[in-house]
Amino acid sequence: MKITAIYLLCSSSAALAFSPPATQNARFNGAKSASFLSAEPTETSAATAVAEPTTESINNSLEIPLSYNEMVLQASQCMSDAYLAGLTRQIVRILLPRDANADRLGVQFEADAQTDDRQADLKLVPNDESWQGGIMQLYRAASPTTKDILRQLCTTSATTGVPPRIIEDRGIDESGVDGVGLLYTQVGSSSSDDNTATNDDEEINGGGFGMFGESVNLPTLTDNDMCVFLQPNQEVAEFVDKLSTQTSPSTPLIALLNPQWRQVDDALDSASKSGGVFGAFASFLGGKGSVLRRLDELQYKPTFTLEGYVCKGGNIRLIKRFDSDWVVFAENDSGEQYVKVGSLAERPTYQDVEKMLDDKGVGYKYARDLGMAPKL
């Protein structure tokens, strides 16, 4: 009996030691399941598919994350689902963590959100003009968020329980202040620490820091590695093109997280999509049309989008997965949850969202606060 008890105790200890981190709730409290990528996306998808969910059922399952942990889990799960469906080139847009007391306009210094402290009072904020530190402040919030998503996705966490080594390369940011970075995993490295480094395996001719700077080097990715271009702008499109073409299109995962070009088009963007001499000139002046065309040729697809703005005085959140419609939520008056107000197959315009609120009987925020309209 004693021998049996000792054997069972050792077996359970060994199983716990080699279980994925998310099942032990080591980093993400309340995680329902871990989401890890496989080096065989399409085959894994075919093997594990049981019943194909409908777009309506996926729409109904979507919720707006209320915490940083929930957003990281939701984004990583969607990226994993898209990868298993064969989408290895992804465009992802998320909200960013911010200290709850750090949105007061006119304050000279704003502290960065401490994402390492899971009990910290963080809120999820769109990438808008309220960030007084500009694009570099956005980068300081996006970088640790990207690392947490990569840790959640990496296969080594599932198989060995050891988080991957994540390299953060700022070399692709030619000016140093454009808020652009390249983060990628190194599967097989024994180090679990985050590092800032430049990989010397591949070199782009003509890149670098200024006229006399050294050329920019891109990493060589293995099948189980993952790479994220963080806040890419149109100036780094050549690096995205180079890394995407030198890497197998089936593996590994390469993602663009929070691209700096806007979802909606201005006059230059619309003109640059027309092609020809006029379109080329509009692209030269800053239109995004040529970049979007090249990304489409490289099979980059939006897989997860979580964004927001203010409509009728209240916070609005839009969420979309690669296999869902655009679903619109409005923050209730207590600020504790978001209420679904509608959905559309195409990205809703501001006028579409305003009509959804009107159809639901949602009044202006000031009217609700003053008791002149029903509470939400």
PDB file of C-alpha atoms in Angstrom, residues 77-367:
ATOM      1  CA  GLN A  77      -6.886  31.967 -28.942  1.00  0.00           C
ATOM      2  CA  CYS A  78      -8.162  33.644 -32.107  1.00  0.00           C
ATOM      3  CA  MET A  79      -4.670  33.741 -33.618  1.00  0.00           C
ATOM      4  CA  SER A  80      -4.277  30.053 -32.825  1.00  0.00           C
ATOM      5  CA  ASP A  81      -7.657  29.222 -34.394  1.00  0.00           C
ATOM      6  CA  ALA A  82      -6.733  31.194 -37.510  1.00  0.00           C
ATOM      7  CA  TYR A  83      -3.358  29.455 -37.728  1.00  0.00           C
ATOM      8  CA  LEU A  84      -5.017  26.048 -37.492  1.00  0.00           C
ATOM      9  CA  ALA A  85      -7.316  27.158 -40.319  1.00  0.00           C
ATOM     10  CA  GLY A  86      -4.251  27.800 -42.496  1.00  0.00           C
ATOM     11  CA  LEU A  87      -3.845  31.557 -41.963  1.00  0.00           C
ATOM     12  CA  THR A  88      -0.156  31.910 -41.175  1.00  0.00           C
ATOM     13  CA  ARG A  89       0.092  35.580 -42.213  1.00  0.00           C
ATOM     14  CA  GLN A  90      -2.084  37.596 -39.891  1.00  0.00           C
ATOM     15  CA  ILE A  91      -3.039  41.210 -39.154  1.00  0.00           C
ATOM     16  CA  VAL A  92      -4.096  41.782 -35.538  1.00  0.00           C
ATOM     17  CA  ARG A  93      -5.424  44.916 -33.866  1.00  0.00           C
ATOM     18  CA  ILE A  94      -5.952  45.098 -30.117  1.00  0.00           C
ATOM     19  CA  LEU A  95      -6.522  47.607 -27.353  1.00  0.00           C
ATOM     20  CA  LEU A  96      -3.578  48.498 -25.128  1.00  0.00           C
ATOM     21  CA  PRO A  97      -3.232  48.391 -21.330  1.00  0.00           C
ATOM     22  CA  ARG A  98      -3.092  51.683 -19.499  1.00  0.00           C
ATOM     23  CA  ASP A  99      -2.931  52.700 -15.878  1.00  0.00           C
ATOM     24  CA  ALA A 100      -6.408  53.614 -14.665  1.00  0.00           C
ATOM     25  CA  ASN A 101      -5.189  57.014 -13.439  1.00  0.00           C
ATOM     26  CA  ALA A 102      -3.149  57.904 -16.513  1.00  0.00           C
ATOM     27  CA  ASP A 103      -5.660  59.478 -18.907  1.00  0.00           C
ATOM     28  CA  ARG A 104      -5.799  62.980 -17.475  1.00  0.00           C
ATOM     29  CA  LEU A 105      -5.086  65.514 -20.209  1.00  0.00           C
ATOM     30  CA  GLY A 106      -2.564  68.179 -19.270  1.00  0.00           C
ATOM     31  CA  VAL A 107      -0.503  65.983 -16.952  1.00  0.00           C
ATOM     32  CA  GLN A 108       3.139  66.387 -17.920  1.00  0.00           C
ATOM     33  CA  PHE A 109       4.243  62.817 -17.157  1.00  0.00           C
ATOM     34  CA  GLU A 110       2.234  59.629 -17.516  1.00  0.00           C
ATOM     35  CA  ALA A 111       3.522  56.388 -16.023  1.00  0.00           C
ATOM     36  CA  ASP A 112       3.494  53.249 -18.183  1.00  0.00           C
ATOM     37  CA  ALA A 113       1.100  50.423 -17.361  1.00  0.00           C
ATOM     38  CA  GLN A 114       2.716  47.642 -15.318  1.00  0.00           C
ATOM     39  CA  THR A 115       1.556  44.509 -17.132  1.00  0.00           C
ATOM     40  CA  ASP A 116       3.745  42.265 -14.950  1.00  0.00           C
ATOM     41  CA  ASP A 117       1.484  43.011 -11.987  1.00  0.00           C
ATOM     42  CA  ARG A 118      -1.642  40.976 -12.742  1.00  0.00           C
ATOM     43  CA  GLN A 119      -3.498  42.607  -9.863  1.00  0.00           C
ATOM     44  CA  ALA A 120      -2.784  46.151 -11.090  1.00  0.00           C
ATOM     45  CA  ASP A 121      -5.713  48.398 -11.985  1.00  0.00           C
ATOM     46  CA  LEU A 122      -5.339  48.425 -15.763  1.00  0.00           C
ATOM     47  CA  LYS A 123      -7.837  49.462 -18.371  1.00  0.00           C
ATOM     48  CA  LEU A 124      -7.909  48.671 -22.076  1.00  0.00           C
ATOM     49  CA  VAL A 125      -7.748  51.775 -24.253  1.00  0.00           C
ATOM     50  CA  PRO A 126      -7.915  52.346 -28.038  1.00  0.00           C
ATOM     51  CA  ASN A 127      -4.881  53.726 -29.855  1.00  0.00           C
ATOM     52  CA  ASP A 128      -6.144  57.290 -30.058  1.00  0.00           C
ATOM     53  CA  GLU A 129      -5.033  60.848 -29.375  1.00  0.00           C
ATOM     54  CA  SER A 130      -5.541  60.506 -25.615  1.00  0.00           C
ATOM     55  CA  TRP A 131      -2.069  58.927 -25.374  1.00  0.00           C
ATOM     56  CA  GLN A 132      -0.025  62.038 -24.639  1.00  0.00           C
ATOM     57  CA  GLY A 133       3.303  60.308 -25.194  1.00  0.00           C
ATOM     58  CA  GLY A 134       2.470  59.561 -28.817  1.00  0.00           C
ATOM     59  CA  ILE A 135       3.593  56.503 -30.743  1.00  0.00           C
ATOM     60  CA  MET A 136       6.464  55.666 -28.396  1.00  0.00           C
ATOM     61  CA  GLN A 137       4.128  55.507 -25.408  1.00  0.00           C
ATOM     62  CA  LEU A 138       1.917  53.197 -27.428  1.00  0.00           C
ATOM     63  CA  TYR A 139       4.976  51.054 -28.172  1.00  0.00           C
ATOM     64  CA  ARG A 140       5.878  50.782 -24.483  1.00  0.00           C
ATOM     65  CA  ALA A 141       2.395  49.423 -23.813  1.00  0.00           C
ATOM     66  CA  ALA A 142       2.257  47.192 -26.905  1.00  0.00           C
ATOM     67  CA  SER A 143       5.652  45.519 -26.427  1.00  0.00           C
ATOM     68  CA  PRO A 144       4.922  43.640 -23.158  1.00  0.00           C
ATOM     69  CA  THR A 145       1.443  42.799 -24.458  1.00  0.00           C
ATOM     70  CA  THR A 146       2.944  41.223 -27.577  1.00  0.00           C
ATOM     71  CA  LYS A 147       5.362  39.202 -25.468  1.00  0.00           C
ATOM     72  CA  ASP A 148       2.519  37.831 -23.363  1.00  0.00           C
ATOM     73  CA  ILE A 149       0.638  36.814 -26.518  1.00  0.00           C
ATOM     74  CA  LEU A 150       3.728  35.060 -27.891  1.00  0.00           C
ATOM     75  CA  ARG A 151       4.236  33.200 -24.611  1.00  0.00           C
ATOM     76  CA  GLN A 152       0.644  32.051 -24.714  1.00  0.00           C
ATOM     77  CA  LEU A 153       0.996  30.787 -28.292  1.00  0.00           C
ATOM     78  CA  CYS A 154       4.408  29.129 -28.206  1.00  0.00           C
ATOM     79  CA  THR A 155       4.538  25.344 -28.594  1.00  0.00           C
ATOM     80  CA  THR A 156       7.427  24.951 -26.139  1.00  0.00           C
ATOM     81  CA  SER A 157       5.168  26.103 -23.326  1.00  0.00           C
ATOM     82  CA  ALA A 158       2.778  23.265 -24.138  1.00  0.00           C
ATOM     83  CA  THR A 159       5.359  20.509 -24.573  1.00  0.00           C
ATOM     84  CA  THR A 160       7.933  21.369 -21.903  1.00  0.00           C
ATOM     85  CA  GLY A 161       6.337  23.979 -19.675  1.00  0.00           C
ATOM     86  CA  VAL A 162       9.284  26.292 -20.396  1.00  0.00           C
ATOM     87  CA  PRO A 163       8.410  29.687 -21.888  1.00  0.00           C
ATOM     88  CA  PRO A 164      10.231  30.663 -25.078  1.00  0.00           C
ATOM     89  CA  ARG A 165      13.062  33.122 -25.433  1.00  0.00           C
ATOM     90  CA  ILE A 166      11.669  36.280 -27.010  1.00  0.00           C
ATOM     91  CA  ILE A 167      13.942  38.614 -28.934  1.00  0.00           C
ATOM     92  CA  GLU A 168      12.930  42.252 -29.368  1.00  0.00           C
ATOM     93  CA  ASP A 169      14.676  43.941 -32.277  1.00  0.00           C
ATOM     94  CA  ARG A 170      14.281  47.703 -32.686  1.00  0.00           C
ATOM     95  CA  GLY A 171      16.698  47.845 -35.588  1.00  0.00           C
ATOM     96  CA  ILE A 172      13.953  48.157 -38.188  1.00  0.00           C
ATOM     97  CA  ASP A 173      12.941  51.521 -36.692  1.00  0.00           C
ATOM     98  CA  GLU A 174      15.217  53.714 -38.793  1.00  0.00           C
ATOM     99  CA  SER A 175      14.582  56.928 -36.855  1.00  0.00           C
ATOM    100  CA  GLY A 176      14.393  55.245 -33.457  1.00  0.00           C
ATOM    101  CA  VAL A 177      11.218  57.164 -32.579  1.00  0.00           C
ATOM    102  CA  ASP A 178       8.641  55.716 -34.989  1.00  0.00           C
ATOM    103  CA  GLY A 179       7.494  53.112 -32.459  1.00  0.00           C
ATOM    104  CA  VAL A 180       8.213  50.105 -34.694  1.00  0.00           C
ATOM    105  CA  GLY A 181       9.687  46.829 -33.507  1.00  0.00           C
ATOM    106  CA  LEU A 182      10.217  43.184 -34.435  1.00  0.00           C
ATOM    107  CA  LEU A 183       9.575  40.499 -31.818  1.00  0.00           C
ATOM    108  CA  TYR A 184      10.171  36.812 -32.449  1.00  0.00           C
ATOM    109  CA  THR A 185      10.660  33.581 -30.543  1.00  0.00           C
ATOM    110  CA  GLN A 186      13.692  31.321 -30.514  1.00  0.00           C
ATOM    111  CA  VAL A 187      12.445  27.805 -29.937  1.00  0.00           C
ATOM    112  CA  GLY A 188      15.130  25.607 -28.447  1.00  0.00           C
ATOM    113  CA  SER A 189      16.800  28.377 -26.476  1.00  0.00           C
ATOM    114  CA  SER A 190      17.210  27.528 -22.822  1.00  0.00           C
ATOM    115  CA  SER A 191      16.805  31.111 -21.743  1.00  0.00           C
ATOM    116  CA  SER A 192      13.347  32.345 -20.799  1.00  0.00           C
ATOM    117  CA  ASP A 193      14.392  35.950 -20.353  1.00  0.00           C
ATOM    118  CA  ASP A 194      13.342  38.696 -22.741  1.00  0.00           C
ATOM    119  CA  ASN A 195      16.230  40.298 -24.579  1.00  0.00           C
ATOM    120  CA  THR A 196      16.788  43.219 -26.877  1.00  0.00           C
ATOM    121  CA  ALA A 197      19.077  42.087 -29.682  1.00  0.00           C
ATOM    122  CA  THR A 198      19.698  42.116 -33.388  1.00  0.00           C
ATOM    123  CA  ASN A 199      19.814  38.800 -35.214  1.00  0.00           C
ATOM    124  CA  ASP A 200      22.732  38.436 -37.651  1.00  0.00           C
ATOM    125  CA  ASP A 201      21.384  35.584 -39.805  1.00  0.00           C
ATOM    126  CA  GLU A 202      19.839  37.603 -42.634  1.00  0.00           C
ATOM    127  CA  GLU A 203      20.575  41.012 -44.059  1.00  0.00           C
ATOM    128  CA  ILE A 204      18.504  43.475 -46.073  1.00  0.00           C
ATOM    129  CA  ASN A 205      20.477  45.430 -48.622  1.00  0.00           C
ATOM    130  CA  GLY A 206      19.978  49.154 -48.332  1.00  0.00           C
ATOM    131  CA  GLY A 207      18.340  49.154 -44.885  1.00  0.00           C
ATOM    132  CA  GLY A 208      19.755  50.688 -41.760  1.00  0.00           C
ATOM    133  CA  PHE A 209      19.989  53.755 -39.609  1.00  0.00           C
ATOM    134  CA  GLY A 210      20.528  56.661 -41.935  1.00  0.00           C
ATOM    135  CA  MET A 211      22.915  56.899 -44.887  1.00  0.00           C
ATOM    136  CA  PHE A 212      25.956  55.553 -43.021  1.00  0.00           C
ATOM    137  CA  GLY A 213      24.193  53.121 -40.699  1.00  0.00           C
ATOM    138  CA  GLU A 214      24.584  49.369 -40.689  1.00  0.00           C
ATOM    139  CA  SER A 215      22.070  47.314 -42.644  1.00  0.00           C
ATOM    140  CA  VAL A 216      19.082  45.770 -40.905  1.00  0.00           C
ATOM    141  CA  ASN A 217      19.211  42.017 -40.325  1.00  0.00           C
ATOM    142  CA  LEU A 218      16.149  39.784 -40.180  1.00  0.00           C
ATOM    143  CA  PRO A 219      15.885  36.519 -38.235  1.00  0.00           C
ATOM    144  CA  THR A 220      15.807  33.036 -39.698  1.00  0.00           C
ATOM    145  CA  LEU A 221      12.623  31.427 -38.419  1.00  0.00           C
ATOM    146  CA  THR A 222      12.086  27.728 -37.819  1.00  0.00           C
ATOM    147  CA  ASP A 223       8.710  26.024 -38.200  1.00  0.00           C
ATOM    148  CA  ASN A 224       7.746  26.497 -34.560  1.00  0.00           C
ATOM    149  CA  ASP A 225       8.944  30.092 -34.289  1.00  0.00           C
ATOM    150  CA  MET A 226       6.626  33.087 -34.354  1.00  0.00           C
ATOM    151  CA  CYS A 227       7.320  36.641 -35.446  1.00  0.00           C
ATOM    152  CA  VAL A 228       5.398  39.875 -34.875  1.00  0.00           C
ATOM    153  CA  PHE A 229       6.007  43.200 -36.589  1.00  0.00           C
ATOM    154  CA  LEU A 230       4.858  45.561 -33.862  1.00  0.00           C
ATOM    155  CA  GLN A 231       3.152  48.788 -34.976  1.00  0.00           C
ATOM    156  CA  PRO A 232       4.558  48.569 -38.522  1.00  0.00           C
ATOM    157  CA  ASN A 233       4.295  51.627 -40.729  1.00  0.00           C
ATOM    158  CA  GLN A 234       4.630  51.917 -44.495  1.00  0.00           C
ATOM    159  CA  GLU A 235       8.380  52.519 -44.227  1.00  0.00           C
ATOM    160  CA  VAL A 236       8.998  48.959 -42.946  1.00  0.00           C
ATOM    161  CA  ALA A 237       6.855  47.278 -45.607  1.00  0.00           C
ATOM    162  CA  GLU A 238      10.047  46.148 -47.395  1.00  0.00           C
ATOM    163  CA  PHE A 239      11.123  44.226 -44.274  1.00  0.00           C
ATOM    164  CA  VAL A 240       7.716  42.546 -44.027  1.00  0.00           C
ATOM    165  CA  ASP A 241       8.012  41.617 -47.708  1.00  0.00           C
ATOM    166  CA  LYS A 242      11.550  40.261 -47.320  1.00  0.00           C
ATOM    167  CA  LEU A 243      10.862  38.120 -44.255  1.00  0.00           C
ATOM    168  CA  SER A 244       7.575  36.827 -45.657  1.00  0.00           C
ATOM    169  CA  THR A 245       9.067  35.764 -48.996  1.00  0.00           C
ATOM    170  CA  GLN A 246      12.158  34.114 -47.497  1.00  0.00           C
ATOM    171  CA  THR A 247      10.003  32.062 -45.098  1.00  0.00           C
ATOM    172  CA  SER A 248       7.726  29.171 -45.991  1.00  0.00           C
ATOM    173  CA  PRO A 249       4.145  30.395 -46.533  1.00  0.00           C
ATOM    174  CA  SER A 250       2.742  27.421 -44.579  1.00  0.00           C
ATOM    175  CA  THR A 251       4.841  27.981 -41.449  1.00  0.00           C
ATOM    176  CA  PRO A 252       5.731  29.802 -39.258  1.00  0.00           C
ATOM    177  CA  LEU A 253       3.322  32.458 -38.006  1.00  0.00           C
ATOM    178  CA  ILE A 254       4.134  36.053 -38.999  1.00  0.00           C
ATOM    179  CA  ALA A 255       1.781  38.744 -37.720  1.00  0.00           C
ATOM    180  CA  LEU A 256       1.406  42.499 -37.999  1.00  0.00           C
ATOM    181  CA  LEU A 257       0.145  43.848 -34.686  1.00  0.00           C
ATOM    182  CA  ASN A 258      -1.490  47.289 -34.545  1.00  0.00           C
ATOM    183  CA  PRO A 259      -0.325  48.612 -37.940  1.00  0.00           C
ATOM    184  CA  GLN A 260      -0.006  52.384 -37.936  1.00  0.00           C
ATOM    185  CA  TRP A 261      -2.130  52.876 -41.048  1.00  0.00           C
ATOM    186  CA  ARG A 262      -5.781  53.483 -40.304  1.00  0.00           C
ATOM    187  CA  GLN A 263      -8.673  51.148 -41.047  1.00  0.00           C
ATOM    188  CA  VAL A 264     -10.635  53.864 -42.836  1.00  0.00           C
ATOM    189  CA  ASP A 265      -9.401  55.641 -45.969  1.00  0.00           C
ATOM    190  CA  ASP A 266      -8.635  59.307 -46.508  1.00  0.00           C
ATOM    191  CA  ALA A 267      -8.316  60.964 -49.924  1.00  0.00           C
ATOM    192  CA  LEU A 268      -4.716  59.797 -50.496  1.00  0.00           C
ATOM    193  CA  ASP A 269      -5.544  56.230 -49.444  1.00  0.00           C
ATOM    194  CA  SER A 270      -8.459  56.053 -51.863  1.00  0.00           C
ATOM    195  CA  ALA A 271      -6.379  57.519 -54.703  1.00  0.00           C
ATOM    196  CA  SER A 272      -3.446  55.155 -54.030  1.00  0.00           C
ATOM    197  CA  LYS A 273      -5.714  52.144 -54.495  1.00  0.00           C
ATOM    198  CA  SER A 274      -6.605  53.175 -58.047  1.00  0.00           C
ATOM    199  CA  GLY A 275      -3.317  52.016 -59.598  1.00  0.00           C
ATOM    200  CA  GLY A 276      -1.505  53.592 -62.530  1.00  0.00           C
ATOM    201  CA  VAL A 277       0.601  56.731 -62.408  1.00  0.00           C
ATOM    202  CA  PHE A 278      -1.937  58.611 -60.301  1.00  0.00           C
ATOM    203  CA  GLY A 279      -2.122  55.784 -57.774  1.00  0.00           C
ATOM    204  CA  ALA A 280       1.665  55.489 -57.611  1.00  0.00           C
ATOM    205  CA  PHE A 281       1.963  59.220 -56.986  1.00  0.00           C
ATOM    206  CA  ALA A 282      -0.661  59.035 -54.219  1.00  0.00           C
ATOM    207  CA  SER A 283       1.278  56.166 -52.644  1.00  0.00           C
ATOM    208  CA  PHE A 284       4.460  58.238 -52.806  1.00  0.00           C
ATOM    209  CA  LEU A 285       2.664  61.018 -50.938  1.00  0.00           C
ATOM    210  CA  GLY A 286       1.649  58.637 -48.144  1.00  0.00           C
ATOM    211  CA  GLY A 287      -1.314  56.641 -49.423  1.00  0.00           C
ATOM    212  CA  LYS A 288      -1.442  53.062 -48.159  1.00  0.00           C
ATOM    213  CA  GLY A 289      -2.820  51.467 -51.324  1.00  0.00           C
ATOM    214  CA  SER A 290       0.436  49.963 -52.629  1.00  0.00           C
ATOM    215  CA  VAL A 291       1.316  48.531 -49.208  1.00  0.00           C
ATOM    216  CA  LEU A 292      -2.115  46.918 -48.833  1.00  0.00           C
ATOM    217  CA  ARG A 293      -1.883  45.428 -52.311  1.00  0.00           C
ATOM    218  CA  ARG A 294       1.478  43.849 -51.526  1.00  0.00           C
ATOM    219  CA  LEU A 295       0.229  42.510 -48.186  1.00  0.00           C
ATOM    220  CA  ASP A 296      -2.723  40.972 -49.999  1.00  0.00           C
ATOM    221  CA  GLU A 297      -0.329  39.302 -52.447  1.00  0.00           C
ATOM    222  CA  LEU A 298       1.580  37.922 -49.470  1.00  0.00           C
ATOM    223  CA  GLN A 299      -1.753  36.554 -48.136  1.00  0.00           C
ATOM    224  CA  TYR A 300      -1.906  38.688 -45.000  1.00  0.00           C
ATOM    225  CA  LYS A 301      -5.429  38.549 -43.596  1.00  0.00           C
ATOM    226  CA  PRO A 302      -7.078  40.322 -40.634  1.00  0.00           C
ATOM    227  CA  THR A 303      -7.692  37.617 -38.038  1.00  0.00           C
ATOM    228  CA  PHE A 304      -8.540  39.520 -34.862  1.00  0.00           C
ATOM    229  CA  THR A 305      -9.643  43.120 -34.440  1.00  0.00           C
ATOM    230  CA  LEU A 306     -10.590  44.835 -31.192  1.00  0.00           C
ATOM    231  CA  GLU A 307     -10.943  48.598 -31.419  1.00  0.00           C
ATOM    232  CA  GLY A 308     -13.102  51.383 -30.090  1.00  0.00           C
ATOM    233  CA  TYR A 309     -14.171  54.999 -30.081  1.00  0.00           C
ATOM    234  CA  VAL A 310     -16.858  57.242 -28.577  1.00  0.00           C
ATOM    235  CA  CYS A 311     -20.367  57.537 -30.030  1.00  0.00           C
ATOM    236  CA  LYS A 312     -23.223  59.517 -28.469  1.00  0.00           C
ATOM    237  CA  GLY A 313     -20.910  60.231 -25.528  1.00  0.00           C
ATOM    238  CA  GLY A 314     -20.355  56.568 -24.610  1.00  0.00           C
ATOM    239  CA  ASN A 315     -17.574  54.062 -25.229  1.00  0.00           C
ATOM    240  CA  ILE A 316     -18.073  51.785 -28.221  1.00  0.00           C
ATOM    241  CA  ARG A 317     -16.115  48.607 -28.917  1.00  0.00           C
ATOM    242  CA  LEU A 318     -15.934  46.755 -32.226  1.00  0.00           C
ATOM    243  CA  ILE A 319     -14.697  43.181 -32.339  1.00  0.00           C
ATOM    244  CA  LYS A 320     -14.168  40.789 -35.237  1.00  0.00           C
ATOM    245  CA  ARG A 321     -12.586  37.408 -35.729  1.00  0.00           C
ATOM    246  CA  PHE A 322     -11.468  36.004 -39.060  1.00  0.00           C
ATOM    247  CA  ASP A 323     -14.586  33.784 -39.055  1.00  0.00           C
ATOM    248  CA  SER A 324     -17.162  36.226 -37.668  1.00  0.00           C
ATOM    249  CA  ASP A 325     -18.987  39.413 -38.572  1.00  0.00           C
ATOM    250  CA  TRP A 326     -18.248  42.800 -37.035  1.00  0.00           C
ATOM    251  CA  VAL A 327     -19.993  42.884 -33.659  1.00  0.00           C
ATOM    252  CA  VAL A 328     -20.646  46.211 -31.920  1.00  0.00           C
ATOM    253  CA  PHE A 329     -20.871  46.685 -28.153  1.00  0.00           C
ATOM    254  CA  ALA A 330     -21.707  49.740 -26.022  1.00  0.00           C
ATOM    255  CA  GLU A 331     -20.408  50.266 -22.488  1.00  0.00           C
ATOM    256  CA  ASN A 332     -23.150  50.322 -19.882  1.00  0.00           C
ATOM    257  CA  ASP A 333     -23.544  53.253 -17.509  1.00  0.00           C
ATOM    258  CA  SER A 334     -21.835  51.493 -14.608  1.00  0.00           C
ATOM    259  CA  GLY A 335     -18.764  50.822 -16.765  1.00  0.00           C
ATOM    260  CA  GLU A 336     -18.746  47.178 -15.665  1.00  0.00           C
ATOM    261  CA  GLN A 337     -19.665  45.475 -18.924  1.00  0.00           C
ATOM    262  CA  TYR A 338     -20.438  45.952 -22.606  1.00  0.00           C
ATOM    263  CA  VAL A 339     -23.847  45.364 -24.153  1.00  0.00           C
ATOM    264  CA  LYS A 340     -24.202  44.046 -27.692  1.00  0.00           C
ATOM    265  CA  VAL A 341     -26.069  46.500 -29.916  1.00  0.00           C
ATOM    266  CA  GLY A 342     -25.681  44.960 -33.383  1.00  0.00           C
ATOM    267  CA  SER A 343     -23.513  43.338 -36.033  1.00  0.00           C
ATOM    268  CA  LEU A 344     -22.688  43.755 -39.716  1.00  0.00           C
ATOM    269  CA  ALA A 345     -20.785  41.708 -42.270  1.00  0.00           C
ATOM    270  CA  GLU A 346     -18.787  44.781 -43.351  1.00  0.00           C
ATOM    271  CA  ARG A 347     -17.001  47.140 -40.969  1.00  0.00           C
ATOM    272  CA  PRO A 348     -19.685  49.453 -39.495  1.00  0.00           C
ATOM    273  CA  THR A 349     -19.294  53.155 -40.101  1.00  0.00           C
ATOM    274  CA  TYR A 350     -19.831  55.709 -37.363  1.00  0.00           C
ATOM    275  CA  GLN A 351     -23.296  56.335 -38.795  1.00  0.00           C
ATOM    276  CA  ASP A 352     -24.063  52.591 -38.707  1.00  0.00           C
ATOM    277  CA  VAL A 353     -23.128  52.439 -35.023  1.00  0.00           C
ATOM    278  CA  GLU A 354     -25.209  55.523 -34.239  1.00  0.00           C
ATOM    279  CA  LYS A 355     -28.217  53.905 -35.932  1.00  0.00           C
ATOM    280  CA  MET A 356     -27.690  50.694 -33.940  1.00  0.00           C
ATOM    281  CA  LEU A 357     -27.780  52.719 -30.718  1.00  0.00           C
ATOM    282  CA  ASP A 358     -30.922  54.539 -31.847  1.00  0.00           C
ATOM    283  CA  ASP A 359     -32.624  51.252 -32.742  1.00  0.00           C
ATOM    284  CA  LYS A 360     -31.830  49.920 -29.263  1.00  0.00           C
ATOM    285  CA  GLY A 361     -33.168  53.069 -27.637  1.00  0.00           C
ATOM    286  CA  VAL A 362     -29.767  54.123 -26.301  1.00  0.00           C
ATOM    287  CA  GLY A 363     -29.675  57.866 -25.677  1.00  0.00           C
ATOM    288  CA  TYR A 364     -26.761  60.233 -25.285  1.00  0.00           C
ATOM    289  CA  LYS A 365     -24.525  59.606 -22.294  1.00  0.00           C
ATOM    290  CA  TYR A 366     -25.196  63.019 -20.720  1.00  0.00           C
ATOM    291  CA  ALA A 367     -28.950  62.432 -21.001  1.00  0.00           C
TER     292      ALA A 367
END
